[in-house]
Amino acid sequence: MPLYMDVHENVEGLTAEALAEGHKKDLEVQHKHGVNYLKHWYNEQEGAVFCLFEGPSAEAGEAVHREAHGLTADRIIEVKEGT
Amino acid sequence: MPLYMDVHENVEGLTAEALAEGHKKDLEVQHKHGVNYLKHWYNEQEGAVFCLFEGPSAEAGEAVHREAHGLTADRIIEVKEGT
């Protein structure tokens, strides 16, 4: 299944707690879209979040975020893991 | 040790082979800067690379790329891994 990195920029009021709550909601709905969130990284001060997921398409990942909490990514890039 | 994500955008002529070669050079010099590259992901068509590393500072990661192959990142963001 393809792998994607999504990038959220300048998320206002980002906190570790809010992110953990949002991510929990992602995990609750991801199966409806065939998506599997693998890892994510964030910077509260910059409001930046990177989510690594596998799924059938970039749109499927967007749909998970939209359904879970409405905070969709600014960019979703299909990636391969380097060796 | 702090964790960082660096982002390379619009790398011209990016190929998996060139990236693997560059990454190999990163690994050869990273110890001089106290850096440990953990993972990286890329998209050849978009010329995008994301590198996850731990190190003493963003500047130390930049110094590794500069010494190894000269292709420094567009952005280096300190991150925490989400749970």
PDB file of C-alpha atoms in Angstrom:
ATOM      1  CA  MET A   1       0.000   0.000   0.000  1.00  0.00           C
ATOM      2  CA  PRO A   2       1.395   3.440  -0.838  1.00  0.00           C
ATOM      3  CA  LEU A   3       2.999   5.493   1.903  1.00  0.00           C
ATOM      4  CA  TYR A   4       2.294   9.193   2.429  1.00  0.00           C
ATOM      5  CA  MET A   5       3.647  12.072   4.497  1.00  0.00           C
ATOM      6  CA  ASP A   6       1.194  14.811   5.267  1.00  0.00           C
ATOM      7  CA  VAL A   7       2.299  18.226   6.449  1.00  0.00           C
ATOM      8  CA  HIS A   8       0.251  20.640   8.547  1.00  0.00           C
ATOM      9  CA  GLU A   9       1.632  24.160   8.800  1.00  0.00           C
ATOM     10  CA  ASN A  10       0.860  26.996  11.199  1.00  0.00           C
ATOM     11  CA  VAL A  11      -1.784  25.127  13.171  1.00  0.00           C
ATOM     12  CA  GLU A  12      -3.073  27.701  15.623  1.00  0.00           C
ATOM     13  CA  GLY A  13      -3.048  26.778  19.283  1.00  0.00           C
ATOM     14  CA  LEU A  14      -1.410  23.409  18.700  1.00  0.00           C
ATOM     15  CA  THR A  15      -0.750  21.538  21.925  1.00  0.00           C
ATOM     16  CA  ALA A  16       0.457  18.024  22.573  1.00  0.00           C
ATOM     17  CA  GLU A  17      -2.847  17.276  24.306  1.00  0.00           C
ATOM     18  CA  ALA A  18      -5.013  18.546  21.439  1.00  0.00           C
ATOM     19  CA  LEU A  19      -2.892  16.643  18.952  1.00  0.00           C
ATOM     20  CA  ALA A  20      -3.129  13.413  20.949  1.00  0.00           C
ATOM     21  CA  GLU A  21      -6.908  13.829  21.076  1.00  0.00           C
ATOM     22  CA  GLY A  22      -7.120  14.506  17.341  1.00  0.00           C
ATOM     23  CA  HIS A  23      -4.876  11.561  16.550  1.00  0.00           C
ATOM     24  CA  LYS A  24      -7.053   9.302  18.671  1.00  0.00           C
ATOM     25  CA  LYS A  25     -10.018  10.331  16.547  1.00  0.00           C
ATOM     26  CA  ASP A  26      -8.008   9.622  13.378  1.00  0.00           C
ATOM     27  CA  LEU A  27      -7.359   6.101  14.625  1.00  0.00           C
ATOM     28  CA  GLU A  28     -11.047   5.598  15.356  1.00  0.00           C
ATOM     29  CA  VAL A  29     -12.158   6.374  11.790  1.00  0.00           C
ATOM     30  CA  GLN A  30      -9.162   5.412   9.659  1.00  0.00           C
ATOM     31  CA  HIS A  31     -10.430   1.890   8.950  1.00  0.00           C
ATOM     32  CA  LYS A  32     -13.416   3.340   7.087  1.00  0.00           C
ATOM     33  CA  HIS A  33     -10.993   4.796   4.548  1.00  0.00           C
ATOM     34  CA  GLY A  34      -8.485   1.945   4.403  1.00  0.00           C
ATOM     35  CA  VAL A  35      -5.853   4.114   6.067  1.00  0.00           C
ATOM     36  CA  ASN A  36      -3.249   3.203   8.664  1.00  0.00           C
ATOM     37  CA  TYR A  37      -1.533   6.039  10.520  1.00  0.00           C
ATOM     38  CA  LEU A  38       1.975   4.916  11.394  1.00  0.00           C
ATOM     39  CA  LYS A  39       3.770   7.806  13.108  1.00  0.00           C
ATOM     40  CA  HIS A  40       3.515  11.522  13.599  1.00  0.00           C
ATOM     41  CA  TRP A  41       5.797  14.321  14.741  1.00  0.00           C
ATOM     42  CA  TYR A  42       4.995  17.845  15.794  1.00  0.00           C
ATOM     43  CA  ASN A  43       6.284  21.207  16.962  1.00  0.00           C
ATOM     44  CA  GLU A  44       3.871  23.103  19.169  1.00  0.00           C
ATOM     45  CA  GLN A  45       5.559  26.511  18.799  1.00  0.00           C
ATOM     46  CA  GLU A  46       5.600  26.358  15.000  1.00  0.00           C
ATOM     47  CA  GLY A  47       2.213  24.658  14.750  1.00  0.00           C
ATOM     48  CA  ALA A  48       3.751  22.006  12.521  1.00  0.00           C
ATOM     49  CA  VAL A  49       2.644  18.387  12.256  1.00  0.00           C
ATOM     50  CA  PHE A  50       3.983  15.602  10.022  1.00  0.00           C
ATOM     51  CA  CYS A  51       1.889  12.425   9.744  1.00  0.00           C
ATOM     52  CA  LEU A  52       3.175   9.268   8.095  1.00  0.00           C
ATOM     53  CA  PHE A  53       0.437   6.927   6.913  1.00  0.00           C
ATOM     54  CA  GLU A  54      -0.235   4.159   4.463  1.00  0.00           C
ATOM     55  CA  GLY A  55      -3.447   4.033   2.503  1.00  0.00           C
ATOM     56  CA  PRO A  56      -4.994   3.681  -0.925  1.00  0.00           C
ATOM     57  CA  SER A  57      -4.577   7.374  -1.834  1.00  0.00           C
ATOM     58  CA  ALA A  58      -3.741  10.834  -0.540  1.00  0.00           C
ATOM     59  CA  GLU A  59      -7.463  11.615  -0.647  1.00  0.00           C
ATOM     60  CA  ALA A  60      -8.178   8.741   1.742  1.00  0.00           C
ATOM     61  CA  GLY A  61      -5.825  10.286   4.285  1.00  0.00           C
ATOM     62  CA  GLU A  62      -7.475  13.667   3.810  1.00  0.00           C
ATOM     63  CA  ALA A  63     -10.877  12.048   4.346  1.00  0.00           C
ATOM     64  CA  VAL A  64      -9.750  10.575   7.670  1.00  0.00           C
ATOM     65  CA  HIS A  65      -8.621  13.966   8.994  1.00  0.00           C
ATOM     66  CA  ARG A  66     -11.789  15.627   7.720  1.00  0.00           C
ATOM     67  CA  GLU A  67     -14.070  13.090   9.360  1.00  0.00           C
ATOM     68  CA  ALA A  68     -12.074  12.837  12.584  1.00  0.00           C
ATOM     69  CA  HIS A  69     -11.526  16.509  13.443  1.00  0.00           C
ATOM     70  CA  GLY A  70     -11.713  18.647  10.309  1.00  0.00           C
ATOM     71  CA  LEU A  71      -8.077  19.699  10.419  1.00  0.00           C
ATOM     72  CA  THR A  72      -6.834  18.614   6.997  1.00  0.00           C
ATOM     73  CA  ALA A  73      -3.190  18.790   5.960  1.00  0.00           C
ATOM     74  CA  ASP A  74      -1.693  21.521   3.796  1.00  0.00           C
ATOM     75  CA  ARG A  75       0.178  18.967   1.708  1.00  0.00           C
ATOM     76  CA  ILE A  76       0.065  15.208   1.317  1.00  0.00           C
ATOM     77  CA  ILE A  77       3.026  13.714  -0.525  1.00  0.00           C
ATOM     78  CA  GLU A  78       3.386  10.113  -1.572  1.00  0.00           C
ATOM     79  CA  VAL A  79       6.756   8.911  -0.327  1.00  0.00           C
ATOM     80  CA  LYS A  80       9.016   5.918  -0.228  1.00  0.00           C
ATOM     81  CA  GLU A  81      11.174   5.136   2.732  1.00  0.00           C
ATOM     82  CA  GLY A  82      14.850   5.517   1.938  1.00  0.00           C
ATOM     83  CA  THR A  83      17.417   2.876   2.733  1.00  0.00           C
TER      84      THR A  83
ATOM     85  CA  MET B   1      18.756  14.392  22.437  1.00  0.00           C
ATOM     86  CA  PRO B   2      16.399  16.618  20.459  1.00  0.00           C
ATOM     87  CA  LEU B   3      14.676  15.215  17.398  1.00  0.00           C
ATOM     88  CA  TYR B   4      14.437  17.092  14.098  1.00  0.00           C
ATOM     89  CA  MET B   5      12.661  16.734  10.778  1.00  0.00           C
ATOM     90  CA  ASP B   6      14.345  18.358   7.836  1.00  0.00           C
ATOM     91  CA  VAL B   7      12.539  19.069   4.604  1.00  0.00           C
ATOM     92  CA  HIS B   8      14.124  19.349   1.164  1.00  0.00           C
ATOM     93  CA  GLU B   9      11.887  20.770  -1.554  1.00  0.00           C
ATOM     94  CA  ASN B  10      12.185  20.704  -5.341  1.00  0.00           C
ATOM     95  CA  VAL B  11      15.480  18.822  -5.441  1.00  0.00           C
ATOM     96  CA  GLU B  12      16.345  18.717  -9.131  1.00  0.00           C
ATOM     97  CA  GLY B  13      17.058  15.328 -10.648  1.00  0.00           C
ATOM     98  CA  LEU B  14      16.334  13.437  -7.431  1.00  0.00           C
ATOM     99  CA  THR B  15      16.626   9.691  -7.865  1.00  0.00           C
ATOM    100  CA  ALA B  16      16.510   6.880  -5.358  1.00  0.00           C
ATOM    101  CA  GLU B  17      20.083   5.996  -6.293  1.00  0.00           C
ATOM    102  CA  ALA B  18      21.422   9.526  -5.808  1.00  0.00           C
ATOM    103  CA  LEU B  19      19.582   9.810  -2.512  1.00  0.00           C
ATOM    104  CA  ALA B  20      20.951   6.506  -1.261  1.00  0.00           C
ATOM    105  CA  GLU B  21      24.442   7.655  -2.180  1.00  0.00           C
ATOM    106  CA  GLY B  22      23.956  11.012  -0.436  1.00  0.00           C
ATOM    107  CA  HIS B  23      22.523   9.342   2.641  1.00  0.00           C
ATOM    108  CA  LYS B  24      25.481   7.002   2.799  1.00  0.00           C
ATOM    109  CA  LYS B  25      27.754  10.043   2.906  1.00  0.00           C
ATOM    110  CA  ASP B  26      25.607  11.556   5.670  1.00  0.00           C
ATOM    111  CA  LEU B  27      26.104   8.424   7.729  1.00  0.00           C
ATOM    112  CA  GLU B  28      29.859   8.563   7.184  1.00  0.00           C
ATOM    113  CA  VAL B  29      30.244  12.071   8.606  1.00  0.00           C
ATOM    114  CA  GLN B  30      27.342  12.388  11.068  1.00  0.00           C
ATOM    115  CA  HIS B  31      29.413  11.284  14.087  1.00  0.00           C
ATOM    116  CA  LYS B  32      31.616  14.359  13.688  1.00  0.00           C
ATOM    117  CA  HIS B  33      28.580  16.517  14.441  1.00  0.00           C
ATOM    118  CA  GLY B  34      26.920  14.343  17.096  1.00  0.00           C
ATOM    119  CA  VAL B  35      24.057  13.564  14.725  1.00  0.00           C
ATOM    120  CA  ASN B  36      22.179  10.322  14.192  1.00  0.00           C
ATOM    121  CA  TYR B  37      20.032  10.044  11.072  1.00  0.00           C
ATOM    122  CA  LEU B  38      17.090   7.774  11.876  1.00  0.00           C
ATOM    123  CA  LYS B  39      14.833   7.588   8.823  1.00  0.00           C
ATOM    124  CA  HIS B  40      14.144   9.391   5.600  1.00  0.00           C
ATOM    125  CA  TRP B  41      11.369   9.449   3.033  1.00  0.00           C
ATOM    126  CA  TYR B  42      11.329  10.845  -0.476  1.00  0.00           C
ATOM    127  CA  ASN B  43       9.350  11.480  -3.619  1.00  0.00           C
ATOM    128  CA  GLU B  44      11.434  11.480  -6.784  1.00  0.00           C
ATOM    129  CA  GLN B  45       8.851  13.256  -8.989  1.00  0.00           C
ATOM    130  CA  GLU B  46       8.357  16.103  -6.523  1.00  0.00           C
ATOM    131  CA  GLY B  47      12.001  16.247  -5.505  1.00  0.00           C
ATOM    132  CA  ALA B  48      10.948  16.071  -1.861  1.00  0.00           C
ATOM    133  CA  VAL B  49      12.952  14.536   0.966  1.00  0.00           C
ATOM    134  CA  PHE B  50      12.137  14.345   4.677  1.00  0.00           C
ATOM    135  CA  CYS B  51      14.941  13.329   7.041  1.00  0.00           C
ATOM    136  CA  LEU B  52      14.337  12.484  10.690  1.00  0.00           C
ATOM    137  CA  PHE B  53      17.424  12.823  12.857  1.00  0.00           C
ATOM    138  CA  GLU B  54      18.484  13.340  16.411  1.00  0.00           C
ATOM    139  CA  GLY B  55      21.301  15.654  17.295  1.00  0.00           C
ATOM    140  CA  PRO B  56      22.425  18.532  19.457  1.00  0.00           C
ATOM    141  CA  SER B  57      20.909  21.231  17.190  1.00  0.00           C
ATOM    142  CA  ALA B  58      19.361  21.953  13.811  1.00  0.00           C
ATOM    143  CA  GLU B  59      22.690  23.485  12.783  1.00  0.00           C
ATOM    144  CA  ALA B  60      24.475  20.198  13.465  1.00  0.00           C
ATOM    145  CA  GLY B  61      22.139  18.445  11.010  1.00  0.00           C
ATOM    146  CA  GLU B  62      22.739  21.158   8.438  1.00  0.00           C
ATOM    147  CA  ALA B  63      26.493  20.758   8.930  1.00  0.00           C
ATOM    148  CA  VAL B  64      26.256  17.024   8.185  1.00  0.00           C
ATOM    149  CA  HIS B  65      24.450  17.596   4.883  1.00  0.00           C
ATOM    150  CA  ARG B  66      26.864  20.388   3.949  1.00  0.00           C
ATOM    151  CA  GLU B  67      29.936  18.290   4.621  1.00  0.00           C
ATOM    152  CA  ALA B  68      28.517  15.092   3.111  1.00  0.00           C
ATOM    153  CA  HIS B  69      27.114  16.354  -0.205  1.00  0.00           C
ATOM    154  CA  GLY B  70      26.295  20.046   0.017  1.00  0.00           C
ATOM    155  CA  LEU B  71      22.550  19.578  -0.380  1.00  0.00           C
ATOM    156  CA  THR B  72      21.226  21.309   2.726  1.00  0.00           C
ATOM    157  CA  ALA B  73      17.562  21.241   3.728  1.00  0.00           C
ATOM    158  CA  ASP B  74      15.109  24.068   3.097  1.00  0.00           C
ATOM    159  CA  ARG B  75      13.747  23.748   6.620  1.00  0.00           C
ATOM    160  CA  ILE B  76      14.793  21.960   9.782  1.00  0.00           C
ATOM    161  CA  ILE B  77      12.127  21.749  12.467  1.00  0.00           C
ATOM    162  CA  GLU B  78      12.617  20.426  15.970  1.00  0.00           C
ATOM    163  CA  VAL B  79       9.885  17.872  16.596  1.00  0.00           C
ATOM    164  CA  LYS B  80       8.543  15.503  19.179  1.00  0.00           C
ATOM    165  CA  GLU B  81       7.098  12.165  18.267  1.00  0.00           C
ATOM    166  CA  GLY B  82       3.371  11.990  18.939  1.00  0.00           C
ATOM    167  CA  THR B  83       1.757   9.193  20.847  1.00  0.00           C
TER     168      THR B  83
END
